Amino acid sequence: MSASLTFAWRALLKIKHVPEQLADAIMIPVLFTVMFTYLFGGAMVGSTREYLQFLLPGTMVFAVLLITVYAGVNLKTDITTGVVDRFRSMPIWRPALIVGGLISDAGRNLLAAGLVLALGLVMGFRPEGGVVGVLLAVALVLAFAFGLSWVWATLGLVLRTPSAISAVSFLVQFPLTFASNVFVDPQTMPGWLRTFVEANPVSLLVDAARGLMQGTAEPTQIGGVLLAAVLLVAIFGPLTMRLYRTRT
């Protein structure tokens, strides 16, 4: 734990010296929350304030999931610059670099979620689930994001360059997030598309977060998301560690 926290602090120091790394964590929440509320709120439901109650849990999920890719990008950057070779020569717990990076990424994810909520409250978002519901929704999103980060860490050890990881993220995450219930109620979609959207894991996460914030969440929704997060860690955690030992 000590070694992992040291690497987490290292990641935070990198952000201090290169604050541009936080651009996505700041701009994505601001742009999508503000832009979609005022561009489409009137057209969707006739009221931007009413649409915001539906939209905000989705944009929080959207913003957090998009920036989980940094788990793979930062790891691959360390590998390509050769710094990982120096770390491997030190008498430290080998997985500390990866675990520490994921701890710092959790802080980045929390920042993105906090920005979405702060903007939403200023714009008129009022969660019926109260403070407890909001905090539980954020915790649920962060738990799923932690599991997803292990997927990107695995790809960071498989793909050749950091830009390749970003490209794969764009090709995978954008279709999954836009073809979900983040922005639109699936009931308005054609039957074939609605079937896909309702089975989309992003939609399941949004439903759970939306339910917690509105005070209507069902245990099966929350349990399904937590189970998915645990499975992601259980599958990709050992795989990442094995690749880290053999490929770096």
CSV table of C-alpha atoms in Angstrom, one decimal:
chain,number,residue,atom,x,y,z
A,1,MET,CA,0.0,0.0,0.0
A,2,SER,CA,2.8,2.4,0.8
A,3,ALA,CA,4.4,1.8,-2.6
A,4,SER,CA,1.1,2.2,-4.4
A,5,LEU,CA,0.3,5.5,-2.6
A,6,THR,CA,3.8,6.7,-3.6
A,7,PHE,CA,3.0,6.0,-7.3
A,8,ALA,CA,-0.4,7.6,-6.9
A,9,TRP,CA,1.4,10.7,-5.5
A,10,ARG,CA,3.8,10.6,-8.5
A,11,ALA,CA,0.8,10.7,-10.9
A,12,LEU,CA,-0.6,13.7,-9.1
A,13,LEU,CA,2.7,15.5,-9.3
A,14,LYS,CA,2.7,14.8,-13.1
A,15,ILE,CA,-0.7,16.6,-13.3
A,16,LYS,CA,0.7,19.5,-11.2
A,17,HIS,CA,3.5,20.0,-13.7
A,18,VAL,CA,1.4,19.2,-16.8
A,19,PRO,CA,-2.1,20.5,-15.8
A,20,GLU,CA,-3.3,20.0,-19.4
A,21,GLN,CA,-3.8,16.3,-18.4
A,22,LEU,CA,-7.0,17.5,-16.6
A,23,ALA,CA,-8.4,19.1,-19.7
A,24,ASP,CA,-10.7,16.1,-20.5
A,25,ALA,CA,-11.8,15.7,-16.9
A,26,ILE,CA,-12.9,19.4,-16.8
A,27,MET,CA,-14.1,20.1,-20.4
A,28,ILE,CA,-16.1,16.9,-21.0
A,29,PRO,CA,-18.4,17.4,-18.0
A,30,VAL,CA,-18.8,21.1,-18.7
A,31,LEU,CA,-19.4,20.8,-22.5
A,32,PHE,CA,-21.8,17.9,-22.5
A,33,THR,CA,-23.8,18.9,-19.4
A,34,VAL,CA,-24.3,22.5,-20.6
A,35,MET,CA,-24.5,21.9,-24.3
A,36,PHE,CA,-27.0,19.0,-24.3
A,37,THR,CA,-29.2,20.6,-21.7
A,38,TYR,CA,-29.7,23.9,-23.5
A,39,LEU,CA,-29.4,22.6,-27.1
A,40,PHE,CA,-31.8,19.7,-26.8
A,41,GLY,CA,-33.8,20.2,-23.5
A,42,GLY,CA,-36.5,22.2,-25.2
A,43,ALA,CA,-36.8,19.9,-28.1
A,44,MET,CA,-36.8,16.7,-26.0
A,45,VAL,CA,-39.3,17.4,-23.3
A,46,GLY,CA,-40.2,21.1,-23.7
A,47,SER,CA,-38.2,22.3,-20.7
A,48,THR,CA,-34.5,22.5,-20.1
A,49,ARG,CA,-34.9,22.2,-16.4
A,50,GLU,CA,-37.0,19.1,-16.7
A,51,TYR,CA,-34.6,17.5,-19.2
A,52,LEU,CA,-31.7,18.3,-16.8
A,53,GLN,CA,-33.3,16.0,-14.2
A,54,PHE,CA,-33.2,13.1,-16.7
A,55,LEU,CA,-29.8,14.1,-18.3
A,56,LEU,CA,-27.5,14.8,-15.5
A,57,PRO,CA,-27.0,11.2,-14.1
A,58,GLY,CA,-26.2,10.2,-17.7
A,59,THR,CA,-23.7,12.9,-18.4
A,60,MET,CA,-21.9,12.0,-15.1
A,61,VAL,CA,-21.6,8.4,-16.3
A,62,PHE,CA,-20.6,9.6,-19.7
A,63,ALA,CA,-17.9,11.9,-18.5
A,64,VAL,CA,-16.4,9.4,-16.0
A,65,LEU,CA,-16.3,6.5,-18.4
A,66,LEU,CA,-14.6,8.4,-21.2
A,67,ILE,CA,-11.6,9.4,-19.0
A,68,THR,CA,-11.0,5.9,-17.7
A,69,VAL,CA,-8.9,5.4,-20.8
A,70,TYR,CA,-6.1,7.3,-19.0
A,71,ALA,CA,-5.4,4.1,-17.0
A,72,GLY,CA,-4.0,2.6,-20.2
A,73,VAL,CA,-2.6,5.8,-21.8
A,74,ASN,CA,-0.5,6.7,-18.8
A,75,LEU,CA,0.8,3.2,-18.3
A,76,LYS,CA,1.8,2.9,-21.9
A,77,THR,CA,3.5,6.3,-21.8
A,78,ASP,CA,5.7,5.1,-18.9
A,79,ILE,CA,6.5,1.9,-20.8
A,80,THR,CA,7.5,3.7,-24.0
A,81,THR,CA,9.7,6.3,-22.2
A,82,GLY,CA,11.6,3.5,-20.4
A,83,VAL,CA,10.8,4.6,-16.9
A,84,VAL,CA,9.1,1.2,-16.1
A,85,ASP,CA,12.4,-0.5,-16.7
A,86,ARG,CA,13.9,1.6,-13.9
A,87,PHE,CA,11.0,0.9,-11.6
A,88,ARG,CA,11.4,-2.9,-12.2
A,89,SER,CA,15.0,-2.7,-11.0
A,90,MET,CA,13.9,-1.3,-7.6
A,91,PRO,CA,13.0,-3.5,-4.6
A,92,ILE,CA,9.4,-2.5,-4.6
A,93,TRP,CA,6.1,-4.4,-5.0
A,94,ARG,CA,5.8,-4.7,-8.8
A,95,PRO,CA,2.1,-4.0,-9.2
A,96,ALA,CA,2.5,-0.8,-7.3
A,97,LEU,CA,2.9,1.3,-10.5
A,98,ILE,CA,-0.4,0.0,-11.9
A,99,VAL,CA,-2.4,0.2,-8.6
A,100,GLY,CA,-1.0,3.6,-7.8
A,101,GLY,CA,-2.0,4.9,-11.2
A,102,LEU,CA,-5.6,3.5,-10.7
A,103,ILE,CA,-5.8,5.3,-7.3
A,104,SER,CA,-4.9,8.6,-8.9
A,105,ASP,CA,-7.3,7.9,-11.8
A,106,ALA,CA,-10.0,7.5,-9.2
A,107,GLY,CA,-9.3,11.1,-8.1
A,108,ARG,CA,-9.6,12.3,-11.7
A,109,ASN,CA,-12.9,10.4,-12.0
A,110,LEU,CA,-14.2,12.0,-8.8
A,111,LEU,CA,-13.3,15.4,-10.1
A,112,ALA,CA,-15.3,14.8,-13.3
A,113,ALA,CA,-18.3,13.6,-11.4
A,114,GLY,CA,-18.1,16.5,-8.9
A,115,LEU,CA,-18.0,19.0,-11.8
A,116,VAL,CA,-21.1,17.5,-13.4
A,117,LEU,CA,-23.0,17.7,-10.1
A,118,ALA,CA,-21.9,21.2,-9.3
A,119,LEU,CA,-22.9,22.4,-12.7
A,120,GLY,CA,-26.2,20.6,-12.5
A,121,LEU,CA,-27.0,22.1,-9.1
A,122,VAL,CA,-26.3,25.6,-10.4
A,123,MET,CA,-28.4,24.9,-13.5
A,124,GLY,CA,-31.4,23.7,-11.5
A,125,PHE,CA,-30.9,20.0,-10.9
A,126,ARG,CA,-32.7,18.8,-7.8
A,127,PRO,CA,-32.2,15.1,-6.9
A,128,GLU,CA,-35.3,13.6,-5.2
A,129,GLY,CA,-33.0,11.0,-3.6
A,130,GLY,CA,-31.3,13.7,-1.6
A,131,VAL,CA,-27.6,13.9,-0.6
A,132,VAL,CA,-27.4,10.2,0.3
A,133,GLY,CA,-28.8,9.1,-3.1
A,134,VAL,CA,-26.3,11.4,-4.9
A,135,LEU,CA,-23.4,10.1,-2.9
A,136,LEU,CA,-24.4,6.5,-3.5
A,137,ALA,CA,-24.8,7.2,-7.2
A,138,VAL,CA,-21.3,8.7,-7.4
A,139,ALA,CA,-19.8,5.8,-5.5
A,140,LEU,CA,-21.5,3.3,-7.8
A,141,VAL,CA,-20.2,5.1,-10.9
A,142,LEU,CA,-16.7,5.2,-9.5
A,143,ALA,CA,-16.8,1.5,-8.6
A,144,PHE,CA,-17.7,0.6,-12.2
A,145,ALA,CA,-15.1,3.0,-13.6
A,146,PHE,CA,-12.5,1.3,-11.4
A,147,GLY,CA,-13.3,-2.0,-12.9
A,148,LEU,CA,-13.3,-0.6,-16.4
A,149,SER,CA,-9.9,1.0,-15.8
A,150,TRP,CA,-8.4,-2.5,-15.5
A,151,VAL,CA,-9.6,-3.1,-19.1
A,152,TRP,CA,-7.7,-0.1,-20.3
A,153,ALA,CA,-4.6,-1.0,-18.3
A,154,THR,CA,-4.6,-4.4,-20.0
A,155,LEU,CA,-4.8,-2.7,-23.4
A,156,GLY,CA,-2.0,-0.4,-22.3
A,157,LEU,CA,0.2,-3.5,-22.1
A,158,VAL,CA,-1.0,-5.0,-25.4
A,159,LEU,CA,-1.3,-2.1,-27.8
A,160,ARG,CA,1.9,-0.4,-29.2
A,161,THR,CA,1.4,3.3,-28.5
A,162,PRO,CA,-0.7,5.6,-26.3
A,163,SER,CA,-2.4,7.1,-29.4
A,164,ALA,CA,-3.6,3.6,-30.3
A,165,ILE,CA,-5.3,3.2,-26.9
A,166,SER,CA,-7.0,6.5,-27.4
A,167,ALA,CA,-8.2,5.5,-30.8
A,168,VAL,CA,-9.6,2.2,-29.6
A,169,SER,CA,-11.3,4.1,-26.7
A,170,PHE,CA,-12.9,6.4,-29.2
A,171,LEU,CA,-14.1,3.5,-31.4
A,172,VAL,CA,-15.5,1.6,-28.5
A,173,GLN,CA,-16.8,4.0,-25.9
A,174,PHE,CA,-18.4,6.6,-28.1
A,175,PRO,CA,-20.8,4.1,-29.8
A,176,LEU,CA,-21.6,2.6,-26.4
A,177,THR,CA,-22.3,5.9,-24.7
A,178,PHE,CA,-24.3,7.5,-27.5
A,179,ALA,CA,-26.3,4.3,-28.2
A,180,SER,CA,-27.5,4.3,-24.6
A,181,ASN,CA,-30.1,5.9,-22.5
A,182,VAL,CA,-27.8,8.8,-21.5
A,183,PHE,CA,-29.5,11.4,-23.6
A,184,VAL,CA,-32.7,9.8,-24.8
A,185,ASP,CA,-35.4,7.6,-23.4
A,186,PRO,CA,-35.2,4.2,-25.2
A,187,GLN,CA,-39.0,4.1,-25.4
A,188,THR,CA,-38.7,6.6,-28.3
A,189,MET,CA,-36.4,4.4,-30.3
A,190,PRO,CA,-37.1,1.7,-33.0
A,191,GLY,CA,-37.5,-1.8,-31.6
A,192,TRP,CA,-34.2,-3.2,-32.8
A,193,LEU,CA,-32.2,-0.2,-31.5
A,194,ARG,CA,-34.1,-0.2,-28.2
A,195,THR,CA,-33.2,-3.9,-27.6
A,196,PHE,CA,-29.5,-3.0,-28.0
A,197,VAL,CA,-29.7,0.1,-25.8
A,198,GLU,CA,-31.5,-1.7,-23.0
A,199,ALA,CA,-28.8,-4.5,-23.0
A,200,ASN,CA,-26.0,-1.9,-23.2
A,201,PRO,CA,-24.0,-2.0,-19.9
A,202,VAL,CA,-23.7,1.8,-20.0
A,203,SER,CA,-27.5,2.0,-19.9
A,204,LEU,CA,-27.6,-0.3,-16.9
A,205,LEU,CA,-25.2,1.9,-15.1
A,206,VAL,CA,-27.1,5.0,-16.0
A,207,ASP,CA,-30.4,3.4,-14.9
A,208,ALA,CA,-28.9,2.6,-11.5
A,209,ALA,CA,-27.3,6.0,-11.0
A,210,ARG,CA,-30.5,7.7,-12.1
A,211,GLY,CA,-32.6,5.6,-9.8
A,212,LEU,CA,-30.3,6.4,-6.8
A,213,MET,CA,-30.5,10.1,-7.5
A,214,GLN,CA,-34.3,10.0,-8.0
A,215,GLY,CA,-34.9,7.7,-5.0
A,216,THR,CA,-36.3,4.9,-7.1
A,217,ALA,CA,-33.4,2.5,-7.5
A,218,GLU,CA,-34.0,-1.2,-7.2
A,219,PRO,CA,-31.5,-3.6,-5.5
A,220,THR,CA,-31.2,-5.6,-8.7
A,221,GLN,CA,-30.0,-2.6,-10.6
A,222,ILE,CA,-27.3,-1.7,-8.1
A,223,GLY,CA,-26.3,-5.4,-7.6
A,224,GLY,CA,-26.0,-5.9,-11.3
A,225,VAL,CA,-23.6,-2.9,-11.7
A,226,LEU,CA,-21.5,-4.0,-8.7
A,227,LEU,CA,-21.3,-7.5,-10.0
A,228,ALA,CA,-20.1,-6.2,-13.4
A,229,ALA,CA,-17.4,-4.1,-11.6
A,230,VAL,CA,-16.3,-7.1,-9.6
A,231,LEU,CA,-16.1,-9.3,-12.7
A,232,LEU,CA,-14.1,-6.7,-14.6
A,233,VAL,CA,-11.5,-6.6,-11.8
A,234,ALA,CA,-11.5,-10.4,-11.3
A,235,ILE,CA,-10.9,-11.0,-15.0
A,236,PHE,CA,-8.7,-8.1,-16.1
A,237,GLY,CA,-6.8,-7.6,-12.8
A,238,PRO,CA,-4.9,-10.9,-13.0
A,239,LEU,CA,-4.5,-10.6,-16.7
A,240,THR,CA,-3.0,-7.1,-16.4
A,241,MET,CA,-0.5,-8.3,-13.8
A,242,ARG,CA,0.5,-11.3,-15.8
A,243,LEU,CA,1.1,-9.2,-18.9
A,244,TYR,CA,3.0,-6.6,-16.8
A,245,ARG,CA,5.4,-9.3,-15.6
A,246,THR,CA,6.0,-10.8,-19.0
A,247,ARG,CA,5.8,-7.9,-21.5
A,248,THR,CA,7.7,-5.1,-19.7
